[in-house]
Amino acid sequence: MNTMSFDFQSRRSMVVGRRGMVATSNPLASQAGLAILRAGGNAADAAIAAAAVLNVTESASTGIGGDCFALFYDAQTKQVTALNGSGRSPGQLTADYLRSRGLSEIPIRSPHAISVPGAAAGWEDLLTRHGSMTLADVLRDAIHYAEDGFPVHPVFGAGWKRAESFLQTSPHTEDYLPDGRSPEVGQIVKLPGLARTLRAVAEGGAAAFYTGAIADAIVRTVQEQGGVLTHDDLKNHRSTWDDPISTTYRGVRVYECPPNGQGIAALQAMNIAGEFQLSGLAWDSPERLHLMVEAMRLAFADARQYVADMATNPAPLDWLLSDAYAAERRKLIQPNSAMQPPDYGSPIRSSDTVYLSVVDGYGNACSFINSLYTGFGTGIVAQGTGVFLQSRGALFSLEAGHPNELAPNKRPYHTIIPAMATRDGDLWASFGVMGGFMQPQGHFQVISAMLDDGLNPQEALNRPRWCLEDGTGGSVLALEDGIPVKTMARLAELGHRVRPVCGSGRGLFGDGQIIRAEGGVLFGGSDPRKDGLTAAF
């Protein structure tokens, strides 16, 4: 069998349903979420079921050893709530300590990049506030696939194969290397350590993760690798519930989680671009892409300066999201010349993440994201648990005085961001685009596609994307295959440092899920860049 025959150019059709819909990057996860909906569960229940299966089937991207965020739309109250399920740095880790060891940034694969995993508490807290089922109810499918095995899917399988040498030199990864090798596409893989962890959490709740045998394994493993994480760091972890931040774009109110997440960058880009008549320009024209890219560049400059733990370094959110500030920033955009990256630079690094969206038959919606940050996180598995420990702490700054400077018990700048949108108070869309610093760029692009161009969810996800990435001397503008060469050439003439991307490099552009609601009907799309599926009934 040719396992590498994935054709990005084969576009998917939109899925239409009425009683419930789940969109994820893996068919088994989508079906697990749908099974919960069919059993009477709601959007929160189905989201955790799907997220847990993704922990098994896409273990490089997500897991209970990472963090999560969620936005939940309550159909009865028409309110959107924001869950921050991100962890904090160890209480004994300081920037001075790392600087004294000659570090100017935290290495991604270092034990010092391990922040407290927030996902287990986040799963439980989402169910407690908005769900109708227990962890034991919603983790059944994930436990089944981990214990009895699951077949490896094509896109994720290719990534697993690329990580083989890395996994072979990482601690306690034997479950993820059957017979010492990364599995082939279609091979059935069992993850007994992860199955035991998920079963313990199903039976004992999040407390079984943050105390007891699992916590012992996490602390012992991290300290053996040179880290300073302690039992108190795990035991003291708490999720928080926040008021979401939002803006209005073309008559639709778009919601994001507040910092420490970077969702504010998407909202600021929309505010800056709001006065541009983008619908009058072809989506792939250099004129339109230039305006959108410049708006995004300015938004990232602010995000890199202000996004940090709001408990220690609160950002001036009202000012950053004001019309007056958007007008100031808009004046910096020149129609015929690309700007130099503003102070605080441009986005850095990529990541592996899973995003999923659920809308239930009651009209509730859950926009949910879970991540280890980089592929397989730090690569460190807590011995015997099957739990990869995240590398999220690598996003702290070691620059003295920076709002995002590492400090004990502090949350870092976070790339993972779910999104939600309403129109006149009613649910309009539950959506997200995963992939490190691509995420706010993806949110901006799919919202523009749907509102400026009238595309349906699947069409918006099919469309080729652009991505600002870090490059020597300033931001490089990566352009996906499908954007015209003449557009690329003109953007280069305007001063953009253009990099065409095709083939396996398309992973840079992330992948997303969108569910739209209109007239009692659900319209869903799943990104063709991954193995995903929109399931409905």
Coordinates of C-alpha atoms in Angstrom, one line a residue:
M1 CA 0.0 0.0 0.0
N2 CA 1.3 3.5 -0.8
T3 CA 0.9 5.3 2.5
M4 CA 2.2 8.6 1.3
S5 CA -0.4 9.3 -1.4
F6 CA -2.2 12.1 0.5
D7 CA -3.3 14.7 -2.1
F8 CA -3.9 18.1 -0.6
Q9 CA -5.6 19.2 -3.9
S10 CA -8.5 16.8 -3.4
R11 CA -11.0 19.0 -1.7
R12 CA -13.7 17.9 0.8
S13 CA -17.3 18.6 0.8
M14 CA -19.1 20.4 3.6
V15 CA -21.0 18.1 6.1
V16 CA -24.6 19.1 7.0
G17 CA -26.5 17.8 10.1
R18 CA -29.1 18.8 12.6
R19 CA -29.0 17.0 15.9
G20 CA -25.3 17.2 16.7
M21 CA -21.9 17.6 15.0
V22 CA -18.3 16.9 16.0
A23 CA -15.2 18.0 13.9
T24 CA -11.7 16.8 14.8
S25 CA -8.5 15.9 13.1
N26 CA -9.0 12.1 13.5
P27 CA -12.1 10.0 12.5
L28 CA -12.0 7.9 15.6
A29 CA -12.1 10.9 17.8
S30 CA -15.0 12.5 15.9
Q31 CA -16.9 9.2 16.2
A32 CA -16.2 9.0 19.9
G33 CA -17.6 12.5 20.4
L34 CA -20.6 11.7 18.2
A35 CA -21.3 8.6 20.3
I36 CA -21.5 10.7 23.4
L37 CA -24.0 13.1 21.7
R38 CA -26.1 10.2 20.5
A39 CA -26.1 8.8 24.1
G40 CA -27.6 12.1 25.4
G41 CA -24.4 13.9 26.3
N42 CA -23.9 17.6 25.4
A43 CA -21.1 19.5 23.7
A44 CA -18.8 19.6 26.7
D45 CA -19.1 15.9 27.3
A46 CA -18.4 15.1 23.6
A47 CA -15.5 17.5 23.5
I48 CA -13.6 15.7 26.3
A49 CA -14.4 12.3 24.8
A50 CA -12.9 13.4 21.5
A51 CA -9.9 15.1 23.1
A52 CA -9.1 12.0 25.1
V53 CA -9.2 9.8 22.0
L54 CA -6.9 12.3 20.2
N55 CA -4.5 11.8 23.1
V56 CA -4.3 8.2 22.0
T57 CA -4.4 8.6 18.2
E58 CA -2.3 11.8 17.9
S59 CA 0.0 11.5 20.8
A60 CA 2.7 13.8 19.2
S61 CA 0.3 16.7 19.2
T62 CA -1.8 16.4 22.4
G63 CA -2.3 14.7 25.6
I64 CA -3.0 14.7 29.3
G65 CA 0.6 15.8 29.8
G66 CA -0.2 19.1 28.2
D67 CA -2.6 22.1 28.5
C68 CA -6.1 22.9 27.2
F69 CA -8.3 25.9 26.6
A70 CA -12.1 26.0 25.8
L71 CA -14.8 28.4 24.9
F72 CA -18.4 27.2 25.7
Y73 CA -21.6 28.7 24.3
D74 CA -24.6 28.1 26.5
A75 CA -27.7 28.0 24.4
Q76 CA -30.0 28.9 27.3
T77 CA -28.2 31.9 28.5
K78 CA -26.5 32.8 25.2
Q79 CA -23.3 33.4 27.2
V80 CA -19.8 32.4 26.2
T81 CA -17.4 31.3 29.0
A82 CA -13.7 30.7 28.8
L83 CA -11.7 27.9 30.5
N84 CA -8.0 28.4 31.0
G85 CA -6.6 24.9 31.5
S86 CA -2.9 25.9 31.2
G87 CA -0.3 25.0 33.8
R88 CA 2.3 27.1 35.6
S89 CA 6.1 27.0 35.9
P90 CA 7.7 25.1 38.8
G91 CA 7.8 27.0 42.0
Q92 CA 11.6 26.6 42.2
L93 CA 12.4 27.6 38.7
T94 CA 13.6 31.2 38.1
A95 CA 15.0 33.1 35.1
D96 CA 18.1 34.0 37.1
Y97 CA 18.8 30.4 37.6
L98 CA 18.6 29.6 33.9
R99 CA 20.5 32.7 32.9
S100 CA 23.3 31.7 35.3
R101 CA 23.6 28.5 33.4
G102 CA 24.3 30.5 30.2
L103 CA 20.8 30.2 28.7
S104 CA 19.2 33.0 26.7
E105 CA 16.1 31.0 26.0
I106 CA 14.6 27.7 27.3
P107 CA 15.4 24.8 25.1
I108 CA 12.3 23.0 23.8
R109 CA 13.5 19.5 24.8
S110 CA 14.8 20.6 28.2
P111 CA 13.2 19.4 31.5
H112 CA 13.0 23.1 32.3
A113 CA 10.5 23.5 29.5
I114 CA 8.0 21.3 31.4
S115 CA 5.3 23.4 33.0
V116 CA 2.6 21.7 35.1
P117 CA 0.2 19.8 32.8
G118 CA -3.2 21.5 33.0
A119 CA -5.3 19.2 30.8
A120 CA -6.5 16.7 33.4
A121 CA -8.0 19.5 35.6
G122 CA -9.3 21.3 32.6
W123 CA -11.2 18.2 31.4
E124 CA -12.8 17.7 34.8
D125 CA -13.6 21.4 35.3
L126 CA -15.3 21.7 31.9
L127 CA -17.5 18.7 32.7
T128 CA -18.3 20.0 36.2
R129 CA -19.4 23.4 34.9
H130 CA -21.0 22.6 31.6
G131 CA -21.2 18.8 31.1
S132 CA -23.8 16.2 32.0
M133 CA -21.5 13.1 32.2
T134 CA -18.6 12.0 34.3
L135 CA -15.0 11.4 33.3
A136 CA -15.7 7.7 33.5
D137 CA -18.4 8.1 30.9
V138 CA -16.4 10.1 28.4
L139 CA -13.1 8.4 28.7
R140 CA -14.3 4.9 27.7
D141 CA -13.4 5.1 24.0
A142 CA -10.0 6.5 24.7
I143 CA -9.2 3.7 27.2
H144 CA -10.5 1.2 24.7
Y145 CA -8.2 2.4 21.9
A146 CA -5.2 2.6 24.2
E147 CA -5.8 -0.9 25.7
D148 CA -7.0 -2.8 22.6
G149 CA -5.2 -0.8 19.9
F150 CA -5.9 1.6 17.1
P151 CA -4.8 1.8 13.5
V152 CA -2.4 4.5 12.7
H153 CA -3.8 7.1 10.3
P154 CA -1.8 8.5 7.2
V155 CA -0.9 12.1 8.0
F156 CA -0.1 11.5 11.7
G157 CA 1.6 8.3 10.8
A158 CA 4.0 10.1 8.5
G159 CA 4.9 12.5 11.3
W160 CA 5.4 9.7 13.7
K161 CA 7.9 8.1 11.3
R162 CA 9.8 11.4 10.9
A163 CA 10.1 11.5 14.7
E164 CA 11.5 8.0 15.0
S165 CA 15.2 8.9 15.8
F166 CA 14.1 11.5 18.3
L167 CA 11.9 9.0 20.1
Q168 CA 14.6 6.4 20.1
T169 CA 16.8 8.7 22.1
S170 CA 14.1 10.1 24.5
P171 CA 13.4 8.6 27.9
H172 CA 10.6 6.0 28.5
T173 CA 9.2 6.1 25.0
E174 CA 9.1 2.4 24.4
D175 CA 5.2 2.2 24.1
Y176 CA 5.5 4.6 21.2
L177 CA 8.1 2.5 19.4
P178 CA 6.6 -1.0 18.9
D179 CA 9.5 -3.3 18.1
G180 CA 11.8 -0.3 18.5
R181 CA 10.5 1.5 15.5
S182 CA 7.8 4.1 14.7
P183 CA 4.7 2.2 13.5
E184 CA 3.6 2.1 9.8
V185 CA 0.3 3.5 8.6
G186 CA -2.4 1.0 9.3
Q187 CA -0.4 -0.8 12.0
I188 CA -2.4 -1.4 15.2
V189 CA -0.7 0.2 18.2
K190 CA -1.5 -0.3 21.9
L191 CA -0.4 2.1 24.6
P192 CA -0.7 0.3 27.9
G193 CA 0.9 2.9 30.0
L194 CA -1.4 5.6 28.7
A195 CA -4.4 3.2 29.2
R196 CA -3.5 2.8 32.8
T197 CA -3.3 6.6 33.3
L198 CA -6.6 7.3 31.6
R199 CA -8.3 4.5 33.6
A200 CA -6.9 6.0 36.8
V201 CA -8.3 9.4 35.9
A202 CA -11.6 7.9 34.9
E203 CA -11.9 6.2 38.3
G204 CA -10.3 8.8 40.5
G205 CA -10.8 12.1 38.7
A206 CA -8.2 14.7 38.1
A207 CA -6.8 14.2 41.6
A208 CA -5.5 10.8 40.4
F209 CA -3.2 12.7 38.0
Y210 CA -1.9 15.4 40.4
T211 CA -1.4 13.1 43.4
G212 CA -0.5 9.5 43.9
A213 CA 1.3 7.1 41.6
I214 CA 1.0 9.2 38.4
A215 CA 2.3 12.4 40.2
D216 CA 5.1 10.3 41.7
A217 CA 6.2 9.1 38.2
I218 CA 6.0 12.6 36.8
V219 CA 8.1 14.2 39.5
R220 CA 10.6 11.4 39.6
T221 CA 11.1 11.4 35.9
V222 CA 11.5 15.2 35.6
Q223 CA 14.0 15.4 38.5
E224 CA 16.0 12.5 37.0
Q225 CA 16.3 14.6 33.8
G226 CA 17.5 17.6 35.8
G227 CA 14.2 19.5 36.3
V228 CA 12.9 21.0 39.5
L229 CA 9.2 20.2 39.3
T230 CA 7.8 19.0 42.7
H231 CA 4.7 17.3 44.1
D232 CA 3.5 20.6 45.4
D233 CA 3.6 22.1 41.9
L234 CA 1.2 19.4 40.7
K235 CA -1.0 19.3 43.8
N236 CA -1.5 23.1 43.8
H237 CA -2.5 23.3 40.1
R238 CA -5.9 25.0 39.4
S239 CA -7.8 25.9 36.2
T240 CA -9.4 29.3 36.0
W241 CA -12.6 30.6 34.4
D242 CA -12.2 33.9 32.6
D243 CA -14.4 36.4 30.7
P244 CA -13.7 35.9 27.0
I245 CA -12.4 38.9 25.0
S246 CA -14.1 39.8 21.7
T247 CA -14.5 42.1 18.8
T248 CA -17.1 42.6 16.0
Y249 CA -16.1 41.8 12.4
R250 CA -18.6 42.4 9.6
G251 CA -21.5 42.1 12.0
V252 CA -20.3 38.9 13.8
R253 CA -18.9 39.0 17.3
V254 CA -15.8 36.9 17.5
Y255 CA -14.6 35.5 20.9
E256 CA -11.2 34.4 22.1
C257 CA -9.7 33.5 25.4
P258 CA -7.8 36.3 27.1
P259 CA -4.1 36.2 27.7
N260 CA -2.0 34.3 28.5
G261 CA -3.3 33.1 25.2
Q262 CA -2.6 34.8 21.9
G263 CA -6.2 35.1 20.7
I264 CA -6.0 38.8 21.1
A265 CA -3.7 38.9 18.1
A266 CA -6.5 37.5 15.9
L267 CA -9.0 40.1 17.2
Q268 CA -6.5 43.0 16.7
A269 CA -5.9 41.9 13.1
M270 CA -9.6 41.9 12.5
N271 CA -10.0 45.4 14.1
I272 CA -7.2 46.8 12.0
A273 CA -8.5 45.2 8.8
G274 CA -12.1 46.1 9.6
E275 CA -12.0 49.4 7.6
F276 CA -10.4 47.8 4.5
Q277 CA -12.8 46.8 1.8
L278 CA -11.4 43.3 1.5
S279 CA -14.5 41.8 -0.2
G280 CA -13.8 44.1 -3.2
L281 CA -10.4 42.5 -3.7
A282 CA -9.8 38.9 -5.0
W283 CA -8.8 36.7 -2.1
D284 CA -5.5 35.7 -3.8
S285 CA -4.6 39.2 -5.0
P286 CA -1.4 40.8 -3.8
E287 CA -3.3 43.9 -2.7
R288 CA -5.6 41.9 -0.3
L289 CA -2.9 39.6 1.0
H290 CA -0.6 42.6 1.6
L291 CA -3.3 44.4 3.7
M292 CA -4.1 41.3 5.8
V293 CA -0.5 40.4 6.3
E294 CA 0.4 43.9 7.5
A295 CA -2.5 43.9 9.9
M296 CA -1.4 40.6 11.3
R297 CA 2.2 41.8 11.6
L298 CA 1.1 44.7 13.8
A299 CA -1.1 42.4 15.9
F300 CA 1.8 40.0 16.5
A301 CA 4.0 42.9 17.6
D302 CA 1.6 43.7 20.4
A303 CA 1.0 40.1 21.3
R304 CA 4.8 39.5 21.7
Q305 CA 4.9 42.6 23.9
Y306 CA 1.8 42.2 26.1
V307 CA 0.7 38.5 26.2
A308 CA 1.7 37.0 29.5
D309 CA 0.1 35.7 32.7
M310 CA -2.7 38.1 33.5
A311 CA -2.3 37.3 37.2
T312 CA 1.2 38.8 37.2
N313 CA 1.4 41.0 34.2
P314 CA -2.1 42.2 33.1
A315 CA -2.3 43.5 29.6
P316 CA -4.3 46.7 28.7
L317 CA -7.0 44.7 26.9
D318 CA -9.5 47.5 26.5
W319 CA -7.0 49.8 24.9
L320 CA -5.5 47.1 22.7
L321 CA -9.0 46.2 21.4
S322 CA -10.3 49.7 21.0
D323 CA -11.3 51.3 17.8
A324 CA -9.0 54.2 18.5
Y325 CA -6.0 52.0 18.8
A326 CA -6.9 50.0 15.7
A327 CA -7.1 53.3 13.8
E328 CA -3.6 54.3 15.0
R329 CA -2.1 51.0 13.9
R330 CA -3.9 51.1 10.6
K331 CA -2.2 54.3 9.7
L332 CA 1.2 52.4 9.8
I333 CA 0.2 50.3 6.8
Q334 CA 1.4 51.6 3.5
P335 CA -0.4 50.2 0.4
N336 CA 2.7 49.8 -1.7
S337 CA 5.4 48.9 0.8
A338 CA 5.8 46.2 3.4
M339 CA 6.8 47.4 6.9
Q340 CA 9.8 46.2 8.8
P341 CA 8.8 44.0 11.7
P342 CA 7.9 46.3 14.6
D343 CA 9.6 46.2 18.0
Y344 CA 9.3 42.8 19.8
G345 CA 9.7 41.1 16.5
S346 CA 7.6 38.4 14.9
P347 CA 6.2 35.0 15.8
I348 CA 8.7 32.2 16.5
R349 CA 8.6 28.5 16.4
S350 CA 5.9 26.1 15.3
S351 CA 4.0 23.6 17.3
D352 CA 1.8 20.5 17.3
T353 CA -1.7 20.8 18.6
V354 CA -5.2 19.4 18.2
Y355 CA -8.3 21.5 17.9
L356 CA -11.9 20.2 17.9
S357 CA -15.3 21.7 17.7
V358 CA -18.7 20.3 18.9
V359 CA -22.2 21.6 18.6
D360 CA -25.0 19.5 20.3
G361 CA -28.7 19.2 19.5
Y362 CA -29.6 21.7 22.3
G363 CA -27.6 24.4 20.6
N364 CA -24.6 24.4 22.9
A365 CA -21.2 24.6 21.4
C366 CA -17.7 23.8 22.7
S367 CA -14.5 25.1 21.0
F368 CA -11.7 23.1 22.5
I369 CA -7.9 22.9 22.0
N370 CA -5.3 20.7 23.7
S371 CA -1.6 20.6 23.1
L372 CA 1.9 19.5 24.1
Y373 CA 3.3 22.5 22.2
T374 CA 6.0 20.9 20.1
G375 CA 5.9 17.4 18.6
F376 CA 5.8 14.9 21.5
G377 CA 6.4 17.8 23.8
T378 CA 9.8 17.6 25.5
G379 CA 9.9 14.0 24.4
I380 CA 10.1 13.0 28.0
V381 CA 7.6 10.4 29.1
A382 CA 6.8 10.0 32.8
Q383 CA 8.0 6.5 33.4
G384 CA 5.3 3.9 33.3
T385 CA 2.4 6.3 32.5
G386 CA 2.6 6.8 28.8
V387 CA 2.3 10.5 29.4
F388 CA 4.5 12.8 27.3
L389 CA 5.3 16.0 29.2
Q390 CA 4.7 19.3 27.4
S391 CA 7.3 21.8 26.4
R392 CA 5.1 24.8 26.9
G393 CA 7.6 26.4 29.3
A394 CA 9.9 27.0 26.4
L395 CA 7.7 30.0 25.5
F396 CA 8.8 32.0 28.6
S397 CA 11.2 34.8 27.9
L398 CA 14.5 35.0 29.7
E399 CA 14.7 38.7 28.9
A400 CA 14.9 40.6 32.3
G401 CA 11.8 42.7 32.8
H402 CA 9.8 41.3 29.9
P403 CA 6.1 40.8 30.8
N404 CA 6.5 37.1 29.8
E405 CA 9.8 36.6 31.8
L406 CA 10.0 33.3 33.5
A407 CA 9.0 33.4 37.2
P408 CA 8.0 30.8 39.7
N409 CA 4.3 29.6 39.5
K410 CA 3.6 31.7 36.4
R411 CA 1.8 30.8 33.2
P412 CA 3.7 31.3 29.9
Y413 CA 2.7 32.9 26.7
H414 CA 0.3 30.4 25.1
T415 CA -0.1 29.7 21.4
I416 CA -3.2 27.5 21.6
I417 CA -6.5 29.4 21.1
P418 CA -10.1 28.2 20.5
A419 CA -12.5 30.6 18.9
M420 CA -16.3 31.2 18.9
A421 CA -18.6 33.6 17.0
T422 CA -22.1 34.8 17.5
R423 CA -24.5 36.9 15.5
D424 CA -27.2 38.9 17.5
G425 CA -26.4 36.7 20.5
D426 CA -27.1 33.4 18.6
L427 CA -24.3 30.9 17.9
W428 CA -22.8 31.5 14.5
A429 CA -19.6 29.4 14.5
S430 CA -17.4 27.3 16.7
F431 CA -14.0 27.2 15.0
G432 CA -10.3 27.1 15.3
V433 CA -7.1 26.6 13.4
M434 CA -4.3 24.8 15.2
G435 CA -0.5 25.1 14.7
G436 CA 1.6 27.4 17.0
F437 CA 1.8 31.0 15.8
M438 CA -0.3 30.0 12.7
Q439 CA -3.4 30.0 14.9
P440 CA -4.4 33.7 15.1
Q441 CA -3.4 34.0 11.4
G442 CA -5.7 31.0 10.6
H443 CA -8.5 32.5 12.6
F444 CA -8.2 35.8 10.7
Q445 CA -8.1 34.0 7.3
V446 CA -11.1 31.7 7.8
I447 CA -13.2 34.4 9.3
S448 CA -12.4 36.6 6.3
A449 CA -13.1 33.8 3.9
M450 CA -16.6 33.2 5.4
L451 CA -17.6 36.9 6.0
D452 CA -15.8 38.8 3.2
D453 CA -16.2 36.1 0.6
G454 CA -19.3 34.1 1.7
L455 CA -17.5 30.7 1.8
N456 CA -18.9 27.8 3.7
P457 CA -16.8 26.2 6.5
Q458 CA -15.3 23.5 4.3
E459 CA -14.4 26.0 1.5
A460 CA -12.8 28.3 4.0
L461 CA -10.6 25.5 5.3
N462 CA -9.7 24.3 1.8
R463 CA -8.4 27.7 0.7
P464 CA -4.6 28.0 0.6
R465 CA -3.1 30.1 3.4
W466 CA -0.3 32.5 4.2
C467 CA 1.8 32.5 7.4
L468 CA 4.2 35.0 8.9
E469 CA 7.1 33.0 10.3
D470 CA 10.4 34.1 11.9
G471 CA 13.4 34.6 9.6
T472 CA 16.8 36.2 9.8
G473 CA 16.4 40.0 9.6
G474 CA 12.6 39.9 10.0
S475 CA 9.4 38.0 9.3
V476 CA 9.3 35.6 6.3
L477 CA 5.9 35.4 4.6
A478 CA 5.3 31.7 3.8
L479 CA 2.7 31.2 1.0
E480 CA 1.0 27.9 0.4
D481 CA 0.9 26.2 -3.0
G482 CA -2.3 27.4 -4.7
I483 CA -1.6 31.1 -4.3
P484 CA -0.7 32.4 -7.7
V485 CA 3.0 32.9 -8.6
K486 CA 2.3 36.4 -9.9
T487 CA 0.8 37.2 -6.5
M488 CA 4.0 35.9 -4.8
A489 CA 6.1 38.0 -7.2
R490 CA 4.2 41.2 -6.5
L491 CA 4.4 40.7 -2.8
A492 CA 8.1 40.3 -3.1
E493 CA 8.3 43.5 -5.0
L494 CA 6.4 45.2 -2.1
G495 CA 9.2 44.1 0.2
H496 CA 7.8 40.9 1.7
R497 CA 10.3 38.1 2.2
V498 CA 8.3 35.5 0.4
R499 CA 8.8 31.7 0.8
P500 CA 6.7 29.4 -1.4
V501 CA 5.7 26.2 0.5
C502 CA 4.4 22.9 -0.9
G503 CA 4.4 19.2 -0.2
S504 CA 5.2 18.1 3.3
G505 CA 6.0 21.7 4.3
R506 CA 2.3 22.5 4.4
G507 CA 2.2 21.4 8.0
L508 CA 3.3 25.0 8.7
F509 CA -0.2 26.2 7.8
G510 CA -1.9 24.2 10.6
D511 CA -5.3 22.6 10.2
G512 CA -8.7 23.6 11.5
Q513 CA -12.3 22.6 12.2
I514 CA -15.4 24.8 11.7
I515 CA -19.0 24.2 12.6
R516 CA -21.5 26.9 11.6
A517 CA -25.1 27.1 12.9
E518 CA -27.9 28.6 10.9
G519 CA -31.7 28.0 10.9
G520 CA -31.5 24.9 13.1
V521 CA -29.0 23.3 10.7
L522 CA -25.3 22.6 11.3
F523 CA -22.7 23.1 8.6
G524 CA -19.3 21.6 9.2
G525 CA -15.8 21.4 7.7
S526 CA -12.6 19.6 8.6
D527 CA -9.2 20.6 7.2
P528 CA -7.9 18.5 4.3
R529 CA -4.3 19.0 5.6
K530 CA -4.9 16.3 8.3
D531 CA -6.7 13.0 8.8
G532 CA -9.8 14.7 10.1
L533 CA -13.5 14.1 9.9
T534 CA -16.7 16.0 10.5
A535 CA -19.3 13.6 12.0
A536 CA -23.0 14.5 12.3
F537 CA -26.4 13.1 12.9

